[in-house]
């Protein structure tokens, strides 16, 4: 009798944990944005060149802590397809690099040289070694000890996920070990760009998956693409185009505008997806990388 009662209880606990994990990402993103907003208020409305520049302000602790916490949650969160899962993992790991490897002081506040202070260089070097070591252990555990992630390693999608993750790790570790100055100078910017690409791609694959699910239900071509994920993906692409075009010409803080806009749009996407998956509907198939 006890075993019969334990099954529903276990499902309830798993569903509650899943909901808390999704809500944590929303609240942590709000924490990051609020911290930056409060710092702007404390600076009498002055806006720095980028969100990353707030590493050099009193908002630094919240900036680093929130990015690390968001990254952890993204890695833990299991995607509904291999493609979504690898994008979540990439975004999560890159969040640690963005947090630990700051943009240069010259790019941040326009003061000092492009080289980081020696004490900061030592700190981020140690932190990066720690991240690389833990990621390697996590990669091995995922392959050997944690088969419940249920990647189909004999499928096309499973192989792409495995190879992409391995190449990304080797590339990052190689640059860090053999081109340290390049890593320190461009690591933050490269990680941030790839992180935002992963975010935009996440929205895009959800738009495609939902469209194909609607097509399977006989919905017409126009209506199948009329969903919040499609609108969000198009809005992100338009935002990037507008900011890199006219806004970049007229506004020195165009990087801040682009980063803040994409963070807000990611938050809107995550809220929408959380509402959709609140009751854990059936898993959608991977539409972009079929097995």
mmCIF file of C-alpha atoms in Angstrom:
data_model
loop_
_atom_site.group_PDB
_atom_site.id
_atom_site.type_symbol
_atom_site.label_atom_id
_atom_site.label_comp_id
_atom_site.label_asym_id
_atom_site.label_seq_id
_atom_site.Cartn_x
_atom_site.Cartn_y
_atom_site.Cartn_z
ATOM 1 C CA UNK A 1 0.000 0.000 0.000
ATOM 2 C CA UNK A 2 2.861 2.371 0.785
ATOM 3 C CA UNK A 3 4.398 1.848 -2.642
ATOM 4 C CA UNK A 4 1.100 2.722 -4.331
ATOM 5 C CA UNK A 5 0.950 6.034 -2.494
ATOM 6 C CA UNK A 6 4.595 6.846 -3.063
ATOM 7 C CA UNK A 7 4.319 6.996 -6.872
ATOM 8 C CA UNK A 8 1.946 9.996 -7.027
ATOM 9 C CA UNK A 9 3.942 11.688 -4.269
ATOM 10 C CA UNK A 10 7.155 11.201 -6.244
ATOM 11 C CA UNK A 11 5.574 12.620 -9.401
ATOM 12 C CA UNK A 12 4.327 15.629 -7.442
ATOM 13 C CA UNK A 13 7.796 16.289 -6.022
ATOM 14 C CA UNK A 14 9.397 16.000 -9.463
ATOM 15 C CA UNK A 15 6.849 18.360 -10.999
ATOM 16 C CA UNK A 16 7.274 20.863 -8.168
ATOM 17 C CA UNK A 17 11.075 20.759 -8.556
ATOM 18 C CA UNK A 18 10.725 21.304 -12.315
ATOM 19 C CA UNK A 19 8.486 24.324 -11.727
ATOM 20 C CA UNK A 20 10.832 25.796 -9.115
ATOM 21 C CA UNK A 21 13.762 25.395 -11.509
ATOM 22 C CA UNK A 22 11.971 27.274 -14.276
ATOM 23 C CA UNK A 23 10.808 29.997 -11.878
ATOM 24 C CA UNK A 24 14.347 30.335 -10.508
ATOM 25 C CA UNK A 25 15.672 31.272 -13.962
ATOM 26 C CA UNK A 26 12.996 33.972 -14.274
ATOM 27 C CA UNK A 27 13.708 35.406 -10.821
ATOM 28 C CA UNK A 28 17.479 35.297 -11.262
ATOM 29 C CA UNK A 29 17.215 37.117 -14.588
ATOM 30 C CA UNK A 30 15.033 39.725 -12.893
ATOM 31 C CA UNK A 31 17.673 39.998 -10.143
ATOM 32 C CA UNK A 32 20.380 40.749 -12.710
ATOM 33 C CA UNK A 33 18.279 43.373 -14.481
ATOM 34 C CA UNK A 34 17.152 45.010 -11.228
ATOM 35 C CA UNK A 35 20.717 45.213 -9.950
ATOM 36 C CA UNK A 36 21.840 46.985 -13.118
ATOM 37 C CA UNK A 37 18.810 49.286 -13.027
ATOM 38 C CA UNK A 38 19.509 50.266 -9.420
ATOM 39 C CA UNK A 39 23.131 50.994 -10.285
ATOM 40 C CA UNK A 40 22.015 53.225 -13.156
ATOM 41 C CA UNK A 41 19.804 55.060 -10.684
ATOM 42 C CA UNK A 42 22.697 55.420 -8.250
ATOM 43 C CA UNK A 43 24.782 56.887 -11.088
ATOM 44 C CA UNK A 44 22.149 59.572 -11.743
ATOM 45 C CA UNK A 45 20.947 57.878 -14.906
ATOM 46 C CA UNK A 46 24.339 57.373 -16.523
ATOM 47 C CA UNK A 47 24.406 54.181 -18.570
ATOM 48 C CA UNK A 48 27.652 52.305 -19.165
ATOM 49 C CA UNK A 49 28.727 50.876 -22.501
ATOM 50 C CA UNK A 50 27.336 47.390 -21.836
ATOM 51 C CA UNK A 51 25.634 45.248 -19.222
ATOM 52 C CA UNK A 52 28.973 43.475 -18.751
ATOM 53 C CA UNK A 53 30.564 46.805 -17.785
ATOM 54 C CA UNK A 54 28.645 46.673 -14.505
ATOM 55 C CA UNK A 55 31.203 44.106 -13.389
ATOM 56 C CA UNK A 56 33.304 47.134 -12.407
ATOM 57 C CA UNK A 57 30.543 48.711 -10.293
ATOM 58 C CA UNK A 58 28.999 47.847 -6.909
ATOM 59 C CA UNK A 59 26.613 45.595 -8.893
ATOM 60 C CA UNK A 60 29.503 43.191 -9.522
ATOM 61 C CA UNK A 61 28.561 40.648 -6.846
ATOM 62 C CA UNK A 62 24.995 40.297 -8.117
ATOM 63 C CA UNK A 63 26.221 40.261 -11.730
ATOM 64 C CA UNK A 64 28.573 37.318 -11.115
ATOM 65 C CA UNK A 65 26.291 35.419 -8.736
ATOM 66 C CA UNK A 66 23.178 35.705 -10.907
ATOM 67 C CA UNK A 67 25.001 34.620 -14.071
ATOM 68 C CA UNK A 68 26.499 31.585 -12.300
ATOM 69 C CA UNK A 69 23.138 30.642 -10.820
ATOM 70 C CA UNK A 70 21.340 31.066 -14.153
ATOM 71 C CA UNK A 71 24.048 29.010 -15.869
ATOM 72 C CA UNK A 72 23.656 26.215 -13.327
ATOM 73 C CA UNK A 73 19.885 26.133 -13.800
ATOM 74 C CA UNK A 74 20.204 26.063 -17.597
ATOM 75 C CA UNK A 75 22.606 23.108 -17.423
ATOM 76 C CA UNK A 76 20.375 21.203 -15.012
ATOM 77 C CA UNK A 77 17.244 21.865 -17.072
ATOM 78 C CA UNK A 78 16.652 18.991 -19.489
ATOM 79 C CA UNK A 79 15.656 20.146 -22.964
ATOM 80 C CA UNK A 80 12.719 18.497 -24.709
ATOM 81 C CA UNK A 81 15.019 17.515 -27.580
ATOM 82 C CA UNK A 82 18.726 16.920 -28.067
ATOM 83 C CA UNK A 83 19.028 20.245 -29.908
ATOM 84 C CA UNK A 84 17.318 22.205 -27.160
ATOM 85 C CA UNK A 85 19.328 20.407 -24.501
ATOM 86 C CA UNK A 86 22.716 21.141 -26.053
ATOM 87 C CA UNK A 87 21.781 24.809 -26.511
ATOM 88 C CA UNK A 88 20.764 25.026 -22.856
ATOM 89 C CA UNK A 89 24.046 23.381 -21.833
ATOM 90 C CA UNK A 90 26.153 25.687 -24.035
ATOM 91 C CA UNK A 91 24.354 28.746 -22.703
ATOM 92 C CA UNK A 92 24.816 27.524 -19.139
ATOM 93 C CA UNK A 93 28.549 26.847 -19.438
ATOM 94 C CA UNK A 94 29.120 30.122 -21.280
ATOM 95 C CA UNK A 95 27.353 32.006 -18.481
ATOM 96 C CA UNK A 96 30.248 31.050 -16.192
ATOM 97 C CA UNK A 97 32.805 32.367 -18.679
ATOM 98 C CA UNK A 98 30.870 35.629 -19.064
ATOM 99 C CA UNK A 99 30.726 35.945 -15.277
ATOM 100 C CA UNK A 100 34.349 35.034 -14.479
ATOM 101 C CA UNK A 101 36.126 36.619 -17.459
ATOM 102 C CA UNK A 102 35.207 40.316 -17.436
ATOM 103 C CA UNK A 103 35.280 42.704 -20.323
ATOM 104 C CA UNK A 104 38.356 44.940 -20.309
ATOM 105 C CA UNK A 105 38.236 48.185 -18.295
ATOM 106 C CA UNK A 106 38.712 50.176 -21.511
ATOM 107 C CA UNK A 107 35.625 48.609 -23.080
ATOM 108 C CA UNK A 108 33.670 48.896 -19.851
ATOM 109 C CA UNK A 109 34.204 52.489 -18.735
ATOM 110 C CA UNK A 110 36.636 53.918 -21.255
ATOM 111 C CA UNK A 111 39.401 54.199 -18.697
ATOM 112 C CA UNK A 112 42.752 52.456 -18.381
ATOM 113 C CA UNK A 113 44.319 50.090 -20.847
ATOM 114 C CA UNK A 114 42.900 47.009 -22.455
ATOM 115 C CA UNK A 115 44.881 44.732 -20.142
ATOM 116 C CA UNK A 116 43.238 43.452 -16.981
ATOM 117 C CA UNK A 117 44.881 44.158 -13.595
ATOM 118 C CA UNK A 118 47.254 41.415 -12.433
ATOM 119 C CA UNK A 119 45.196 40.455 -9.366
ATOM 120 C CA UNK A 120 42.070 40.149 -11.509
ATOM 121 C CA UNK A 121 43.952 38.123 -14.110
ATOM 122 C CA UNK A 122 45.091 35.667 -11.452
ATOM 123 C CA UNK A 123 41.561 35.318 -10.065
ATOM 124 C CA UNK A 124 39.894 34.689 -13.418
ATOM 125 C CA UNK A 125 42.655 32.255 -14.433
ATOM 126 C CA UNK A 126 42.027 30.155 -11.339
ATOM 127 C CA UNK A 127 38.271 30.360 -11.854
ATOM 128 C CA UNK A 128 38.545 29.307 -15.495
ATOM 129 C CA UNK A 129 40.692 26.298 -14.572
ATOM 130 C CA UNK A 130 38.011 25.319 -12.054
ATOM 131 C CA UNK A 131 35.239 25.663 -14.655
ATOM 132 C CA UNK A 132 37.147 23.608 -17.240
ATOM 133 C CA UNK A 133 37.857 20.850 -14.699
ATOM 134 C CA UNK A 134 34.252 20.607 -13.506
ATOM 135 C CA UNK A 135 32.876 20.694 -17.069
ATOM 136 C CA UNK A 136 35.179 17.813 -18.008
ATOM 137 C CA UNK A 137 33.974 15.786 -15.021
ATOM 138 C CA UNK A 138 30.347 16.624 -15.874
ATOM 139 C CA UNK A 139 30.871 15.537 -19.478
ATOM 140 C CA UNK A 140 32.278 12.179 -18.370
ATOM 141 C CA UNK A 141 29.509 11.657 -15.819
ATOM 142 C CA UNK A 142 26.866 12.396 -18.418
ATOM 143 C CA UNK A 143 28.274 9.759 -20.772
ATOM 144 C CA UNK A 144 29.100 7.061 -18.221
ATOM 145 C CA UNK A 145 27.049 7.475 -15.062
ATOM 146 C CA UNK A 146 23.901 9.391 -15.987
ATOM 147 C CA UNK A 147 22.206 7.555 -18.872
ATOM 148 C CA UNK A 148 18.783 8.877 -17.874
ATOM 149 C CA UNK A 149 19.356 12.002 -19.943
ATOM 150 C CA UNK A 150 18.210 9.643 -22.714
ATOM 151 C CA UNK A 151 20.148 11.001 -25.622
ATOM 152 C CA UNK A 152 19.957 8.651 -28.582
ATOM 153 C CA UNK A 153 23.691 8.368 -29.238
ATOM 154 C CA UNK A 154 23.096 6.177 -32.272
ATOM 155 C CA UNK A 155 20.883 8.804 -33.911
ATOM 156 C CA UNK A 156 22.007 11.724 -36.017
ATOM 157 C CA UNK A 157 20.866 14.204 -33.379
ATOM 158 C CA UNK A 158 22.652 12.378 -30.574
ATOM 159 C CA UNK A 159 25.930 12.249 -32.482
ATOM 160 C CA UNK A 160 25.737 15.938 -33.390
ATOM 161 C CA UNK A 161 25.124 16.831 -29.739
ATOM 162 C CA UNK A 162 28.064 14.725 -28.586
ATOM 163 C CA UNK A 163 30.505 16.013 -31.219
ATOM 164 C CA UNK A 164 29.437 19.668 -30.835
ATOM 165 C CA UNK A 165 29.896 19.560 -27.071
ATOM 166 C CA UNK A 166 33.298 17.907 -27.318
ATOM 167 C CA UNK A 167 34.599 20.313 -29.977
ATOM 168 C CA UNK A 168 33.346 23.345 -28.057
ATOM 169 C CA UNK A 169 35.080 22.197 -24.902
ATOM 170 C CA UNK A 170 38.353 21.382 -26.663
ATOM 171 C CA UNK A 171 38.311 24.723 -28.461
ATOM 172 C CA UNK A 172 37.742 26.700 -25.277
ATOM 173 C CA UNK A 173 40.348 24.747 -23.321
ATOM 174 C CA UNK A 174 42.864 25.038 -26.180
ATOM 175 C CA UNK A 175 42.581 28.809 -26.438
ATOM 176 C CA UNK A 176 42.799 29.173 -22.666
ATOM 177 C CA UNK A 177 45.904 26.985 -22.342
ATOM 178 C CA UNK A 178 47.842 27.950 -25.465
ATOM 179 C CA UNK A 179 46.664 31.495 -26.234
ATOM 180 C CA UNK A 180 46.048 32.912 -22.769
ATOM 181 C CA UNK A 181 46.394 36.571 -23.764
ATOM 182 C CA UNK A 182 43.869 36.103 -26.568
ATOM 183 C CA UNK A 183 41.491 34.382 -24.150
ATOM 184 C CA UNK A 184 41.784 37.205 -21.619
ATOM 185 C CA UNK A 185 41.308 39.873 -24.277
ATOM 186 C CA UNK A 186 38.450 38.326 -26.275
ATOM 187 C CA UNK A 187 37.079 35.504 -24.120
ATOM 188 C CA UNK A 188 34.315 37.558 -22.554
ATOM 189 C CA UNK A 189 33.098 39.054 -25.808
ATOM 190 C CA UNK A 190 33.191 35.747 -27.673
ATOM 191 C CA UNK A 191 31.393 33.913 -24.869
ATOM 192 C CA UNK A 192 28.715 36.602 -24.638
ATOM 193 C CA UNK A 193 28.088 36.558 -28.401
ATOM 194 C CA UNK A 194 27.787 32.764 -28.527
ATOM 195 C CA UNK A 195 25.586 32.832 -25.430
ATOM 196 C CA UNK A 196 23.126 35.193 -27.107
ATOM 197 C CA UNK A 197 23.238 33.101 -30.303
ATOM 198 C CA UNK A 198 22.229 30.075 -28.217
ATOM 199 C CA UNK A 199 19.365 32.068 -26.699
ATOM 200 C CA UNK A 200 18.056 33.189 -30.098
ATOM 201 C CA UNK A 201 18.432 29.643 -31.437
ATOM 202 C CA UNK A 202 16.445 28.292 -28.481
ATOM 203 C CA UNK A 203 13.524 30.509 -29.406
ATOM 204 C CA UNK A 204 13.886 29.550 -33.061
ATOM 205 C CA UNK A 205 13.804 25.779 -32.513
ATOM 206 C CA UNK A 206 10.761 26.115 -30.260
ATOM 207 C CA UNK A 207 9.004 28.108 -32.967
ATOM 208 C CA UNK A 208 9.877 25.421 -35.527
ATOM 209 C CA UNK A 209 8.867 22.521 -33.266
ATOM 210 C CA UNK A 210 5.511 24.085 -32.430
ATOM 211 C CA UNK A 211 4.881 24.870 -36.101
ATOM 212 C CA UNK A 212 5.550 21.270 -37.108
ATOM 213 C CA UNK A 213 3.355 19.979 -34.300
ATOM 214 C CA UNK A 214 0.542 22.170 -35.593
ATOM 215 C CA UNK A 215 1.167 20.994 -39.140
ATOM 216 C CA UNK A 216 0.795 17.394 -37.953
ATOM 217 C CA UNK A 217 -2.624 18.384 -36.595
ATOM 218 C CA UNK A 218 -3.688 19.693 -39.991
ATOM 219 C CA UNK A 219 -3.324 23.427 -39.285
ATOM 220 C CA UNK A 220 -2.614 25.577 -42.359
ATOM 221 C CA UNK A 221 0.815 26.998 -43.184
ATOM 222 C CA UNK A 222 0.065 30.577 -42.119
ATOM 223 C CA UNK A 223 -1.635 29.711 -38.851
ATOM 224 C CA UNK A 224 0.950 27.139 -37.832
ATOM 225 C CA UNK A 225 3.665 29.837 -37.678
ATOM 226 C CA UNK A 226 1.436 32.315 -35.834
ATOM 227 C CA UNK A 227 2.674 31.526 -32.314
ATOM 228 C CA UNK A 228 4.487 33.399 -29.580
ATOM 229 C CA UNK A 229 7.777 31.633 -30.248
ATOM 230 C CA UNK A 230 7.764 32.688 -33.899
ATOM 231 C CA UNK A 231 6.970 36.282 -32.934
ATOM 232 C CA UNK A 232 9.703 36.236 -30.294
ATOM 233 C CA UNK A 233 12.281 34.833 -32.711
ATOM 234 C CA UNK A 234 11.465 37.440 -35.368
ATOM 235 C CA UNK A 235 11.575 40.203 -32.741
ATOM 236 C CA UNK A 236 15.036 39.082 -31.632
ATOM 237 C CA UNK A 237 16.368 39.067 -35.195
ATOM 238 C CA UNK A 238 14.850 42.499 -35.869
ATOM 239 C CA UNK A 239 16.311 43.829 -32.613
ATOM 240 C CA UNK A 240 19.797 42.683 -33.572
ATOM 241 C CA UNK A 241 19.447 44.237 -37.030
ATOM 242 C CA UNK A 242 18.131 47.568 -35.764
ATOM 243 C CA UNK A 243 20.720 47.937 -33.003
ATOM 244 C CA UNK A 244 23.643 46.934 -35.221
ATOM 245 C CA UNK A 245 22.351 49.343 -37.868
ATOM 246 C CA UNK A 246 20.931 52.784 -37.022
ATOM 247 C CA UNK A 247 21.150 52.561 -33.213
ATOM 248 C CA UNK A 248 24.867 51.778 -33.358
ATOM 249 C CA UNK A 249 25.501 54.940 -35.356
ATOM 250 C CA UNK A 250 23.717 57.332 -33.013
ATOM 251 C CA UNK A 251 24.105 55.772 -29.549
ATOM 252 C CA UNK A 252 27.452 55.005 -27.862
ATOM 253 C CA UNK A 253 25.727 52.576 -25.470
ATOM 254 C CA UNK A 254 24.364 50.432 -28.310
ATOM 255 C CA UNK A 255 25.886 47.260 -26.830
ATOM 256 C CA UNK A 256 24.005 47.890 -23.587
ATOM 257 C CA UNK A 257 20.763 48.397 -25.533
ATOM 258 C CA UNK A 258 21.272 45.161 -27.479
ATOM 259 C CA UNK A 259 22.171 43.080 -24.421
ATOM 260 C CA UNK A 260 19.359 44.471 -22.282
ATOM 261 C CA UNK A 261 16.796 43.969 -25.052
ATOM 262 C CA UNK A 262 17.832 40.354 -25.679
ATOM 263 C CA UNK A 263 17.856 39.579 -21.949
ATOM 264 C CA UNK A 264 14.325 40.965 -21.602
ATOM 265 C CA UNK A 265 13.181 39.005 -24.646
ATOM 266 C CA UNK A 266 14.749 35.819 -23.294
ATOM 267 C CA UNK A 267 12.896 36.416 -20.033
ATOM 268 C CA UNK A 268 9.612 36.826 -21.945
ATOM 269 C CA UNK A 269 10.324 33.599 -23.860
ATOM 270 C CA UNK A 270 11.096 31.685 -20.673
ATOM 271 C CA UNK A 271 7.909 32.946 -18.995
ATOM 272 C CA UNK A 272 5.863 31.882 -22.039
ATOM 273 C CA UNK A 273 7.485 28.449 -22.133
ATOM 274 C CA UNK A 274 7.048 28.028 -18.373
ATOM 275 C CA UNK A 275 3.298 28.664 -18.716
ATOM 276 C CA UNK A 276 3.117 26.182 -21.602
ATOM 277 C CA UNK A 277 5.047 23.475 -19.722
ATOM 278 C CA UNK A 278 3.645 24.140 -16.254
ATOM 279 C CA UNK A 279 1.768 20.846 -16.261
ATOM 280 C CA UNK A 280 4.618 19.018 -18.086
ATOM 281 C CA UNK A 281 2.918 18.193 -21.405
ATOM 282 C CA UNK A 282 4.197 15.372 -23.562
ATOM 283 C CA UNK A 283 7.646 15.798 -25.001
ATOM 284 C CA UNK A 284 7.912 17.174 -28.523
ATOM 285 C CA UNK A 285 10.248 15.500 -30.963
ATOM 286 C CA UNK A 286 13.417 17.227 -32.161
ATOM 287 C CA UNK A 287 12.261 18.895 -35.367
ATOM 288 C CA UNK A 288 15.601 20.294 -36.505
ATOM 289 C CA UNK A 289 17.875 17.332 -35.943
ATOM 290 C CA UNK A 290 15.724 14.230 -36.486
ATOM 291 C CA UNK A 291 17.029 10.832 -35.556
#
